[in-house]
mmCIF file of C-alpha atoms in Angstrom:
data_model
loop_
_atom_site.group_PDB
_atom_site.id
_atom_site.type_symbol
_atom_site.label_atom_id
_atom_site.label_comp_id
_atom_site.label_asym_id
_atom_site.label_seq_id
_atom_site.Cartn_x
_atom_site.Cartn_y
_atom_site.Cartn_z
ATOM 1 C CA UNK V 22 -24.893 76.192 171.900
ATOM 2 C CA UNK V 23 -22.221 74.719 169.606
ATOM 3 C CA UNK V 24 -18.675 73.361 170.732
ATOM 4 C CA UNK V 25 -16.598 76.225 171.838
ATOM 5 C CA UNK V 26 -14.199 74.842 170.097
ATOM 6 C CA UNK V 27 -15.280 75.455 166.680
ATOM 7 C CA UNK V 28 -14.973 78.913 164.716
ATOM 8 C CA UNK V 29 -18.054 81.100 164.320
ATOM 9 C CA UNK V 30 -18.506 80.641 161.380
ATOM 10 C CA UNK V 31 -18.947 76.935 161.256
ATOM 11 C CA UNK V 32 -15.856 73.899 160.606
ATOM 12 C CA UNK V 33 -14.256 74.872 157.383
ATOM 13 C CA UNK V 34 -14.948 72.021 154.387
ATOM 14 C CA UNK V 35 -12.168 69.951 154.337
ATOM 15 C CA UNK V 36 -11.613 69.978 158.265
ATOM 16 C CA UNK V 37 -12.705 68.521 161.018
ATOM 17 C CA UNK V 38 -12.389 71.603 162.832
ATOM 18 C CA UNK V 39 -10.643 69.829 165.858
ATOM 19 C CA UNK V 40 -7.076 71.406 167.282
ATOM 20 C CA UNK V 41 -5.660 68.552 166.848
ATOM 21 C CA UNK V 42 -4.942 69.227 162.654
ATOM 22 C CA UNK V 43 -2.512 71.889 163.941
ATOM 23 C CA UNK V 44 -0.419 70.105 166.695
ATOM 24 C CA UNK V 45 2.080 69.379 163.968
ATOM 25 C CA UNK V 46 2.740 72.985 164.234
ATOM 26 C CA UNK V 47 5.037 73.610 166.556
ATOM 27 C CA UNK V 48 6.362 77.945 167.194
ATOM 28 C CA UNK V 49 9.416 77.969 169.001
ATOM 29 C CA UNK V 50 10.652 80.965 170.912
ATOM 30 C CA UNK V 51 12.838 82.086 168.267
ATOM 31 C CA UNK V 52 9.905 82.552 166.113
ATOM 32 C CA UNK V 53 8.078 84.140 168.565
ATOM 33 C CA UNK V 54 10.472 86.754 169.048
ATOM 34 C CA UNK V 55 11.100 87.482 165.745
ATOM 35 C CA UNK V 56 6.976 88.113 164.910
ATOM 36 C CA UNK V 57 6.807 90.614 168.180
ATOM 37 C CA UNK V 58 4.951 93.410 166.762
ATOM 38 C CA UNK V 59 6.042 96.565 168.521
ATOM 39 C CA UNK V 60 3.408 99.355 168.029
ATOM 40 C CA UNK V 61 4.813 103.341 167.765
ATOM 41 C CA UNK V 62 4.134 105.267 170.564
ATOM 42 C CA UNK V 63 2.004 108.580 169.651
ATOM 43 C CA UNK V 64 5.451 110.749 169.750
ATOM 44 C CA UNK V 65 6.553 108.351 167.228
ATOM 45 C CA UNK V 66 3.917 108.330 164.714
ATOM 46 C CA UNK V 67 3.604 112.300 164.819
ATOM 47 C CA UNK V 68 7.546 112.043 164.003
ATOM 48 C CA UNK V 69 7.403 110.575 161.175
ATOM 49 C CA UNK V 70 9.721 107.760 162.482
ATOM 50 C CA UNK V 71 8.367 105.059 160.647
ATOM 51 C CA UNK V 72 8.006 106.641 156.881
ATOM 52 C CA UNK V 73 12.290 107.439 156.835
ATOM 53 C CA UNK V 74 13.350 105.925 153.525
ATOM 54 C CA UNK V 75 16.032 103.705 153.733
ATOM 55 C CA UNK V 76 19.314 105.525 152.945
ATOM 56 C CA UNK V 77 20.498 104.693 149.133
ATOM 57 C CA UNK V 78 23.441 102.327 148.057
ATOM 58 C CA UNK V 79 25.434 102.279 145.871
ATOM 59 C CA UNK V 80 26.736 98.705 144.432
ATOM 60 C CA UNK V 81 30.584 98.621 143.769
ATOM 61 C CA UNK V 82 30.911 95.161 142.395
ATOM 62 C CA UNK V 83 32.979 93.204 144.616
ATOM 63 C CA UNK V 84 33.866 95.790 147.181
ATOM 64 C CA UNK V 85 29.935 95.535 147.837
ATOM 65 C CA UNK V 86 27.689 98.271 148.565
ATOM 66 C CA UNK V 87 28.351 102.070 149.584
ATOM 67 C CA UNK V 88 25.927 105.019 151.052
ATOM 68 C CA UNK V 89 25.684 107.683 148.453
ATOM 69 C CA UNK V 90 26.687 110.154 150.914
ATOM 70 C CA UNK V 91 30.337 108.016 151.215
ATOM 71 C CA UNK V 92 30.817 107.556 147.868
ATOM 72 C CA UNK V 93 30.059 111.634 147.080
ATOM 73 C CA UNK V 94 32.559 112.185 150.010
ATOM 74 C CA UNK V 95 34.826 110.197 148.294
ATOM 75 C CA UNK V 96 34.979 111.368 144.984
ATOM 76 C CA UNK V 97 35.111 115.436 146.740
ATOM 77 C CA UNK V 98 38.270 114.585 148.284
ATOM 78 C CA UNK V 99 39.983 112.956 145.221
ATOM 79 C CA UNK V 100 38.959 115.755 143.405
ATOM 80 C CA UNK V 101 40.742 118.218 146.070
ATOM 81 C CA UNK V 102 43.744 116.308 146.079
ATOM 82 C CA UNK V 103 44.314 115.968 142.384
ATOM 83 C CA UNK V 104 43.346 119.930 142.239
ATOM 84 C CA UNK V 105 46.647 120.623 144.606
ATOM 85 C CA UNK V 106 48.606 118.058 142.614
ATOM 86 C CA UNK V 107 48.362 119.896 139.892
ATOM 87 C CA UNK V 108 48.736 123.058 141.113
ATOM 88 C CA UNK V 109 51.421 122.256 142.636
ATOM 89 C CA UNK V 110 53.014 120.946 140.056
ATOM 90 C CA UNK V 111 52.134 123.628 137.168
ATOM 91 C CA UNK V 112 52.507 127.275 139.910
ATOM 92 C CA UNK V 113 55.930 128.550 138.936
ATOM 93 C CA UNK V 114 58.863 127.385 140.484
ATOM 94 C CA UNK V 115 61.551 129.863 142.468
ATOM 95 C CA UNK V 116 59.023 132.571 143.427
ATOM 96 C CA UNK V 117 60.718 133.766 146.632
ATOM 97 C CA UNK V 118 57.955 134.585 149.905
ATOM 98 C CA UNK V 119 57.409 138.680 150.217
ATOM 99 C CA UNK V 120 60.220 139.950 152.342
ATOM 100 C CA UNK V 121 59.618 141.136 155.571
ATOM 101 C CA UNK V 122 61.983 143.464 157.257
ATOM 102 C CA UNK V 123 64.615 146.030 156.205
ATOM 103 C CA UNK V 124 65.318 144.810 152.823
ATOM 104 C CA UNK V 125 67.585 147.894 151.552
ATOM 105 C CA UNK V 126 71.783 147.643 152.081
ATOM 106 C CA UNK V 127 72.622 151.426 151.559
ATOM 107 C CA UNK V 128 76.827 152.604 150.255
ATOM 108 C CA UNK V 129 77.235 155.918 151.347
ATOM 109 C CA UNK V 130 80.444 157.350 149.722
ATOM 110 C CA UNK V 131 81.664 161.091 150.200
ATOM 111 C CA UNK V 132 83.576 162.482 147.499
ATOM 112 C CA UNK V 133 86.211 164.928 149.138
ATOM 113 C CA UNK V 134 87.615 168.368 146.931
ATOM 114 C CA UNK V 135 91.356 168.047 145.882
ATOM 115 C CA UNK V 136 90.822 171.768 146.451
ATOM 116 C CA UNK V 137 89.157 173.855 147.818
ATOM 117 C CA UNK V 138 85.640 174.544 147.297
ATOM 118 C CA UNK V 139 84.549 177.847 145.242
ATOM 119 C CA UNK V 140 81.494 179.502 144.847
ATOM 120 C CA UNK V 141 79.975 179.656 141.330
ATOM 121 C CA UNK V 142 80.881 182.773 139.355
ATOM 122 C CA UNK V 143 77.051 183.558 138.940
ATOM 123 C CA UNK V 144 74.880 183.196 141.736
ATOM 124 C CA UNK V 145 71.920 184.355 140.002
ATOM 125 C CA UNK V 146 72.562 181.025 137.301
ATOM 126 C CA UNK V 147 74.453 178.503 138.808
ATOM 127 C CA UNK V 148 74.325 175.799 136.632
ATOM 128 C CA UNK V 149 75.754 177.631 133.956
ATOM 129 C CA UNK V 150 78.988 175.876 133.738
ATOM 130 C CA UNK V 151 77.392 172.577 133.960
ATOM 131 C CA UNK V 152 77.840 170.525 130.748
ATOM 132 C CA UNK V 153 75.179 169.154 128.051
ATOM 133 C CA UNK V 154 73.102 166.385 129.099
ATOM 134 C CA UNK V 155 71.379 168.118 131.911
ATOM 135 C CA UNK V 156 67.669 168.576 132.550
ATOM 136 C CA UNK V 157 65.601 170.456 134.895
ATOM 137 C CA UNK V 158 64.187 168.446 137.753
ATOM 138 C CA UNK V 159 61.305 165.252 136.129
ATOM 139 C CA UNK V 160 62.795 165.800 132.765
ATOM 140 C CA UNK V 161 66.271 164.938 133.299
ATOM 141 C CA UNK V 162 65.097 161.295 135.103
ATOM 142 C CA UNK V 163 64.270 160.075 131.323
ATOM 143 C CA UNK V 164 61.653 157.914 132.583
ATOM 144 C CA UNK V 165 61.041 155.105 129.912
ATOM 145 C CA UNK V 166 58.423 154.263 127.946
ATOM 146 C CA UNK V 167 57.498 150.959 129.747
ATOM 147 C CA UNK V 168 57.093 147.620 127.111
ATOM 148 C CA UNK V 169 56.293 144.338 127.967
ATOM 149 C CA UNK V 170 58.351 142.393 129.454
ATOM 150 C CA UNK V 171 58.680 138.191 129.724
ATOM 151 C CA UNK V 172 56.190 137.995 132.523
ATOM 152 C CA UNK V 173 54.959 141.594 133.357
ATOM 153 C CA UNK V 174 52.143 143.339 130.499
ATOM 154 C CA UNK V 175 53.585 146.974 129.367
ATOM 155 C CA UNK V 176 50.392 148.149 132.006
ATOM 156 C CA UNK V 177 52.336 146.543 134.809
ATOM 157 C CA UNK V 178 55.733 147.809 133.491
ATOM 158 C CA UNK V 179 54.463 151.341 133.120
ATOM 159 C CA UNK V 180 52.490 151.405 136.403
ATOM 160 C CA UNK V 181 56.331 150.396 137.950
ATOM 161 C CA UNK V 182 57.946 153.444 136.116
ATOM 162 C CA UNK V 183 55.970 155.753 137.280
ATOM 163 C CA UNK V 184 56.103 154.604 140.669
ATOM 164 C CA UNK V 185 59.653 154.670 140.164
ATOM 165 C CA UNK V 186 59.789 158.586 139.239
ATOM 166 C CA UNK V 187 57.020 159.737 141.652
ATOM 167 C CA UNK V 188 59.492 157.968 144.365
ATOM 168 C CA UNK V 189 62.498 160.126 142.766
ATOM 169 C CA UNK V 190 60.732 163.435 143.269
ATOM 170 C CA UNK V 191 59.809 163.208 146.655
ATOM 171 C CA UNK V 192 62.697 162.054 148.144
ATOM 172 C CA UNK V 193 65.232 163.365 145.145
ATOM 173 C CA UNK V 194 63.396 166.759 143.771
ATOM 174 C CA UNK V 195 61.248 167.943 146.661
ATOM 175 C CA UNK V 196 61.910 170.972 149.020
ATOM 176 C CA UNK V 197 59.928 169.417 151.543
ATOM 177 C CA UNK V 198 62.272 166.508 151.673
ATOM 178 C CA UNK V 199 65.605 167.744 150.575
ATOM 179 C CA UNK V 200 65.649 170.904 153.265
ATOM 180 C CA UNK V 201 62.681 170.865 155.295
ATOM 181 C CA UNK V 202 63.197 167.380 156.842
ATOM 182 C CA UNK V 203 59.916 165.741 155.720
ATOM 183 C CA UNK V 204 59.884 162.112 155.015
ATOM 184 C CA UNK V 205 55.764 161.380 155.251
ATOM 185 C CA UNK V 206 56.037 161.450 151.511
ATOM 186 C CA UNK V 207 58.795 159.154 151.006
ATOM 187 C CA UNK V 208 57.597 156.261 153.474
ATOM 188 C CA UNK V 209 54.379 156.010 151.661
ATOM 189 C CA UNK V 210 55.937 154.591 148.220
ATOM 190 C CA UNK V 211 57.457 152.058 150.968
ATOM 191 C CA UNK V 212 56.239 148.680 151.501
ATOM 192 C CA UNK V 213 54.684 147.442 154.447
ATOM 193 C CA UNK V 214 57.852 144.737 154.550
ATOM 194 C CA UNK V 215 60.579 147.913 155.027
ATOM 195 C CA UNK V 216 58.271 150.111 157.050
ATOM 196 C CA UNK V 217 59.714 149.478 160.143
ATOM 197 C CA UNK V 218 63.426 149.535 158.759
ATOM 198 C CA UNK V 219 62.777 152.876 156.948
ATOM 199 C CA UNK V 220 60.839 153.829 160.572
ATOM 200 C CA UNK V 221 63.735 153.072 162.399
ATOM 201 C CA UNK V 222 66.378 154.931 159.843
ATOM 202 C CA UNK V 223 63.937 158.097 160.314
ATOM 203 C CA UNK V 224 64.340 158.093 164.435
ATOM 204 C CA UNK V 225 67.982 156.710 164.611
ATOM 205 C CA UNK V 226 69.891 156.695 161.068
ATOM 206 C CA UNK V 227 73.273 155.153 161.272
ATOM 207 C CA UNK V 228 75.654 153.883 158.720
ATOM 208 C CA UNK V 229 75.074 150.290 159.554
ATOM 209 C CA UNK V 230 74.466 149.914 155.638
ATOM 210 C CA UNK V 231 71.030 149.322 156.380
ATOM 211 C CA UNK V 232 69.546 151.792 158.264
ATOM 212 C CA UNK V 233 71.192 154.974 157.220
ATOM 213 C CA UNK V 234 67.991 157.463 156.034
ATOM 214 C CA UNK V 235 70.143 159.297 153.416
ATOM 215 C CA UNK V 236 69.869 156.112 151.582
ATOM 216 C CA UNK V 237 66.474 157.046 151.273
ATOM 217 C CA UNK V 238 66.312 160.340 150.674
ATOM 218 C CA UNK V 239 68.800 163.430 149.578
ATOM 219 C CA UNK V 240 68.262 165.402 152.699
ATOM 220 C CA UNK V 241 70.490 167.883 154.049
ATOM 221 C CA UNK V 242 70.708 169.883 157.879
ATOM 222 C CA UNK V 243 68.345 172.247 157.227
ATOM 223 C CA UNK V 244 69.963 174.662 159.705
ATOM 224 C CA UNK V 245 73.229 174.453 158.443
ATOM 225 C CA UNK V 246 71.944 173.986 154.756
ATOM 226 C CA UNK V 247 69.436 176.152 152.169
ATOM 227 C CA UNK V 248 68.673 175.805 148.729
ATOM 228 C CA UNK V 249 70.272 178.843 147.312
ATOM 229 C CA UNK V 250 67.442 177.693 143.336
ATOM 230 C CA UNK V 251 64.619 175.497 143.424
ATOM 231 C CA UNK V 252 65.675 174.133 140.360
ATOM 232 C CA UNK V 253 67.890 171.213 140.022
ATOM 233 C CA UNK V 254 69.504 169.672 137.057
ATOM 234 C CA UNK V 255 69.151 165.846 136.307
ATOM 235 C CA UNK V 256 70.928 163.219 134.335
ATOM 236 C CA UNK V 257 70.614 159.327 133.952
ATOM 237 C CA UNK V 258 68.402 156.554 133.218
ATOM 238 C CA UNK V 259 66.415 153.575 133.922
ATOM 239 C CA UNK V 260 66.960 150.296 132.964
ATOM 240 C CA UNK V 261 64.062 147.388 133.602
ATOM 241 C CA UNK V 262 64.696 143.842 134.104
ATOM 242 C CA UNK V 263 63.449 141.015 135.866
ATOM 243 C CA UNK V 264 65.168 139.226 139.214
ATOM 244 C CA UNK V 265 62.558 136.255 138.276
ATOM 245 C CA UNK V 266 59.085 135.847 137.022
ATOM 246 C CA UNK V 267 57.481 137.264 139.793
ATOM 247 C CA UNK V 268 59.578 139.923 140.848
ATOM 248 C CA UNK V 269 59.913 143.109 138.078
ATOM 249 C CA UNK V 270 63.214 145.316 138.978
ATOM 250 C CA UNK V 271 64.061 148.827 137.890
ATOM 251 C CA UNK V 272 67.599 150.322 138.018
ATOM 252 C CA UNK V 273 67.984 153.535 137.984
ATOM 253 C CA UNK V 274 71.009 155.483 137.526
ATOM 254 C CA UNK V 275 70.966 159.162 138.424
ATOM 255 C CA UNK V 276 73.464 162.377 139.397
ATOM 256 C CA UNK V 277 71.802 165.561 140.647
ATOM 257 C CA UNK V 278 73.119 168.541 141.187
ATOM 258 C CA UNK V 279 71.415 170.975 143.701
ATOM 259 C CA UNK V 280 72.716 175.172 144.243
ATOM 260 C CA UNK V 281 73.075 175.531 147.916
ATOM 261 C CA UNK V 282 73.802 178.078 150.400
ATOM 262 C CA UNK V 283 73.974 178.528 153.978
ATOM 263 C CA UNK V 284 71.330 178.501 156.091
ATOM 264 C CA UNK V 285 69.555 182.099 156.880
ATOM 265 C CA UNK V 286 72.405 183.510 154.312
ATOM 266 C CA UNK V 287 71.440 186.473 152.219
ATOM 267 C CA UNK V 288 70.976 187.282 148.771
ATOM 268 C CA UNK V 289 73.487 187.191 147.245
ATOM 269 C CA UNK V 290 75.462 185.106 149.276
ATOM 270 C CA UNK V 291 77.702 182.405 147.868
ATOM 271 C CA UNK V 292 76.466 179.206 146.143
ATOM 272 C CA UNK V 293 78.232 175.746 145.873
ATOM 273 C CA UNK V 294 76.781 173.048 143.343
ATOM 274 C CA UNK V 295 76.564 169.837 145.217
ATOM 275 C CA UNK V 296 76.619 166.739 143.406
ATOM 276 C CA UNK V 297 74.907 163.569 144.466
ATOM 277 C CA UNK V 298 74.925 160.275 142.813
ATOM 278 C CA UNK V 299 72.139 157.534 143.122
ATOM 279 C CA UNK V 300 72.628 154.256 142.157
ATOM 280 C CA UNK V 301 69.327 152.538 143.400
ATOM 281 C CA UNK V 302 67.371 149.101 142.707
ATOM 282 C CA UNK V 303 64.165 148.471 143.347
ATOM 283 C CA UNK V 304 61.862 145.511 142.881
ATOM 284 C CA UNK V 305 57.662 144.768 142.854
ATOM 285 C CA UNK V 306 55.800 142.339 142.560
ATOM 286 C CA UNK V 307 52.267 142.398 141.742
ATOM 287 C CA UNK V 308 51.382 143.196 145.513
ATOM 288 C CA UNK V 309 53.392 146.243 145.499
ATOM 289 C CA UNK V 310 52.717 147.237 141.344
ATOM 290 C CA UNK V 311 48.261 147.397 143.018
ATOM 291 C CA UNK V 312 49.380 149.094 145.786
ATOM 292 C CA UNK V 313 51.561 151.457 144.028
ATOM 293 C CA UNK V 314 54.571 150.747 146.163
ATOM 294 C CA UNK V 315 58.366 150.009 145.457
ATOM 295 C CA UNK V 316 60.639 147.935 147.403
ATOM 296 C CA UNK V 317 64.428 149.101 147.731
ATOM 297 C CA UNK V 318 67.058 146.458 147.831
ATOM 298 C CA UNK V 319 70.034 148.428 146.987
ATOM 299 C CA UNK V 320 71.287 152.282 147.223
ATOM 300 C CA UNK V 321 74.492 153.514 146.396
ATOM 301 C CA UNK V 322 74.475 157.260 147.076
ATOM 302 C CA UNK V 323 78.035 159.632 146.224
ATOM 303 C CA UNK V 324 78.195 162.706 147.762
ATOM 304 C CA UNK V 325 80.748 165.902 146.897
ATOM 305 C CA UNK V 326 82.211 167.899 147.471
ATOM 306 C CA UNK V 327 81.669 166.323 150.561
ATOM 307 C CA UNK V 328 84.611 165.482 154.072
ATOM 308 C CA UNK V 329 85.349 162.236 155.012
ATOM 309 C CA UNK V 330 85.466 162.082 158.301
ATOM 310 C CA UNK V 331 81.817 163.040 159.031
ATOM 311 C CA UNK V 332 78.789 160.200 159.014
ATOM 312 C CA UNK V 333 76.318 161.009 156.279
ATOM 313 C CA UNK V 334 73.998 158.299 157.260
ATOM 314 C CA UNK V 335 71.112 161.049 158.961
ATOM 315 C CA UNK V 336 72.243 164.075 156.161
ATOM 316 C CA UNK V 337 74.389 164.697 153.559
ATOM 317 C CA UNK V 338 77.626 166.698 154.646
ATOM 318 C CA UNK V 339 78.359 169.019 151.719
ATOM 319 C CA UNK V 340 81.386 171.050 151.500
ATOM 320 C CA UNK V 341 80.158 175.256 151.147
ATOM 321 C CA UNK V 342 81.790 177.744 149.693
ATOM 322 C CA UNK V 343 82.606 180.771 150.864
ATOM 323 C CA UNK V 344 83.816 184.196 149.364
ATOM 324 C CA UNK V 345 87.597 183.597 149.722
ATOM 325 C CA UNK V 346 86.600 179.442 148.874
ATOM 326 C CA UNK V 347 86.949 176.783 151.583
ATOM 327 C CA UNK V 348 90.064 174.483 152.161
ATOM 328 C CA UNK V 349 89.200 170.774 153.030
ATOM 329 C CA UNK V 350 91.416 168.468 154.042
ATOM 330 C CA UNK V 351 92.557 165.597 152.385
ATOM 331 C CA UNK V 352 90.937 161.925 152.610
ATOM 332 C CA UNK V 353 92.486 160.383 155.811
ATOM 333 C CA UNK V 354 94.314 157.383 155.045
ATOM 334 C CA UNK V 355 92.557 154.177 156.050
ATOM 335 C CA UNK V 356 94.187 151.544 158.762
ATOM 336 C CA UNK V 357 92.225 148.535 158.164
ATOM 337 C CA UNK V 358 93.890 147.483 161.355
ATOM 338 C CA UNK V 359 91.599 150.363 163.055
ATOM 339 C CA UNK V 360 88.373 147.991 164.306
ATOM 340 C CA UNK V 361 86.404 151.364 165.473
ATOM 341 C CA UNK V 362 85.525 152.402 161.671
ATOM 342 C CA UNK V 363 83.965 150.060 159.692
ATOM 343 C CA UNK V 364 85.281 148.078 157.309
ATOM 344 C CA UNK V 365 82.415 149.614 154.264
ATOM 345 C CA UNK V 366 82.883 153.522 155.101
ATOM 346 C CA UNK V 367 84.522 154.721 152.073
ATOM 347 C CA UNK V 368 86.013 157.957 150.359
ATOM 348 C CA UNK V 369 87.296 159.614 147.039
ATOM 349 C CA UNK V 370 88.177 162.102 145.595
ATOM 350 C CA UNK V 371 85.881 164.116 143.651
ATOM 351 C CA UNK V 372 86.958 164.807 140.213
ATOM 352 C CA UNK V 373 87.667 168.606 138.690
ATOM 353 C CA UNK V 374 87.481 169.573 142.377
#
């Protein structure tokens, strides 16, 4: 047999086949560790872990290499930051946050008659003595045609005017509100931010300049007053403005004349003309316009003939005429030192009364 130290194929050409030829090659320990081959387990082979691709990396010059996923995330952050800066710079300035809570300010002014209050001459035609310029109901509101403003389109202005007109009909002309105590139709127009204040005014009206229900609606106590005519005479106008670039403002100034009589009075009973002037300021943002709701921010109401010493926060208090006429005490002098009475309560004398 051949030498066991020789390879099976025999000694290669040019070599002696002696192991002395490889003694100059030394495999140290570090080389052996580095060359170690680790066999994958069967589970690893089935899972394909040996076939995972190497993550692609992008070379950024002197910055070295960065994985593509990291680069994409960085670009996304930069885009988001740029968008925030752009919209922050170009967004409209001065647009206030949507108001919350009760925003309305109410001023009630009683107009006391200068002399005795007499009934109208002809109860069947109670408005005969009114001067020209008064119209019946909605006609007298003189709602203008919508026209675009600087920041609101003609369609948006028209919708605001329509909402205001419907509100005035519900709160100044509808018998359900005038003498039946209904408030649901008026509340439907109130924005959510003012509904809590409105509900407080219904539940407990107070003349504190914010919670007088008569700032929202013309109403008479049904236990005391009835309508002598379903017709209401109206004169006045509306003005369109912008409070700011995001707020449309409509101011209305109307005088309403009602024919009233005592509750339960028979036909032919004395009829009194009651005059109510309402100067109201409404505001709308685009959310209000979309929901056909409004924000009443200011309400000034003059009522006459009315006594000065009676609160009108819950109901307006007309002085009803009798057959002989009704005498009313003159306005009480105001004592500035009397802090028991609110400073904002005012009273005037009804012209021609």
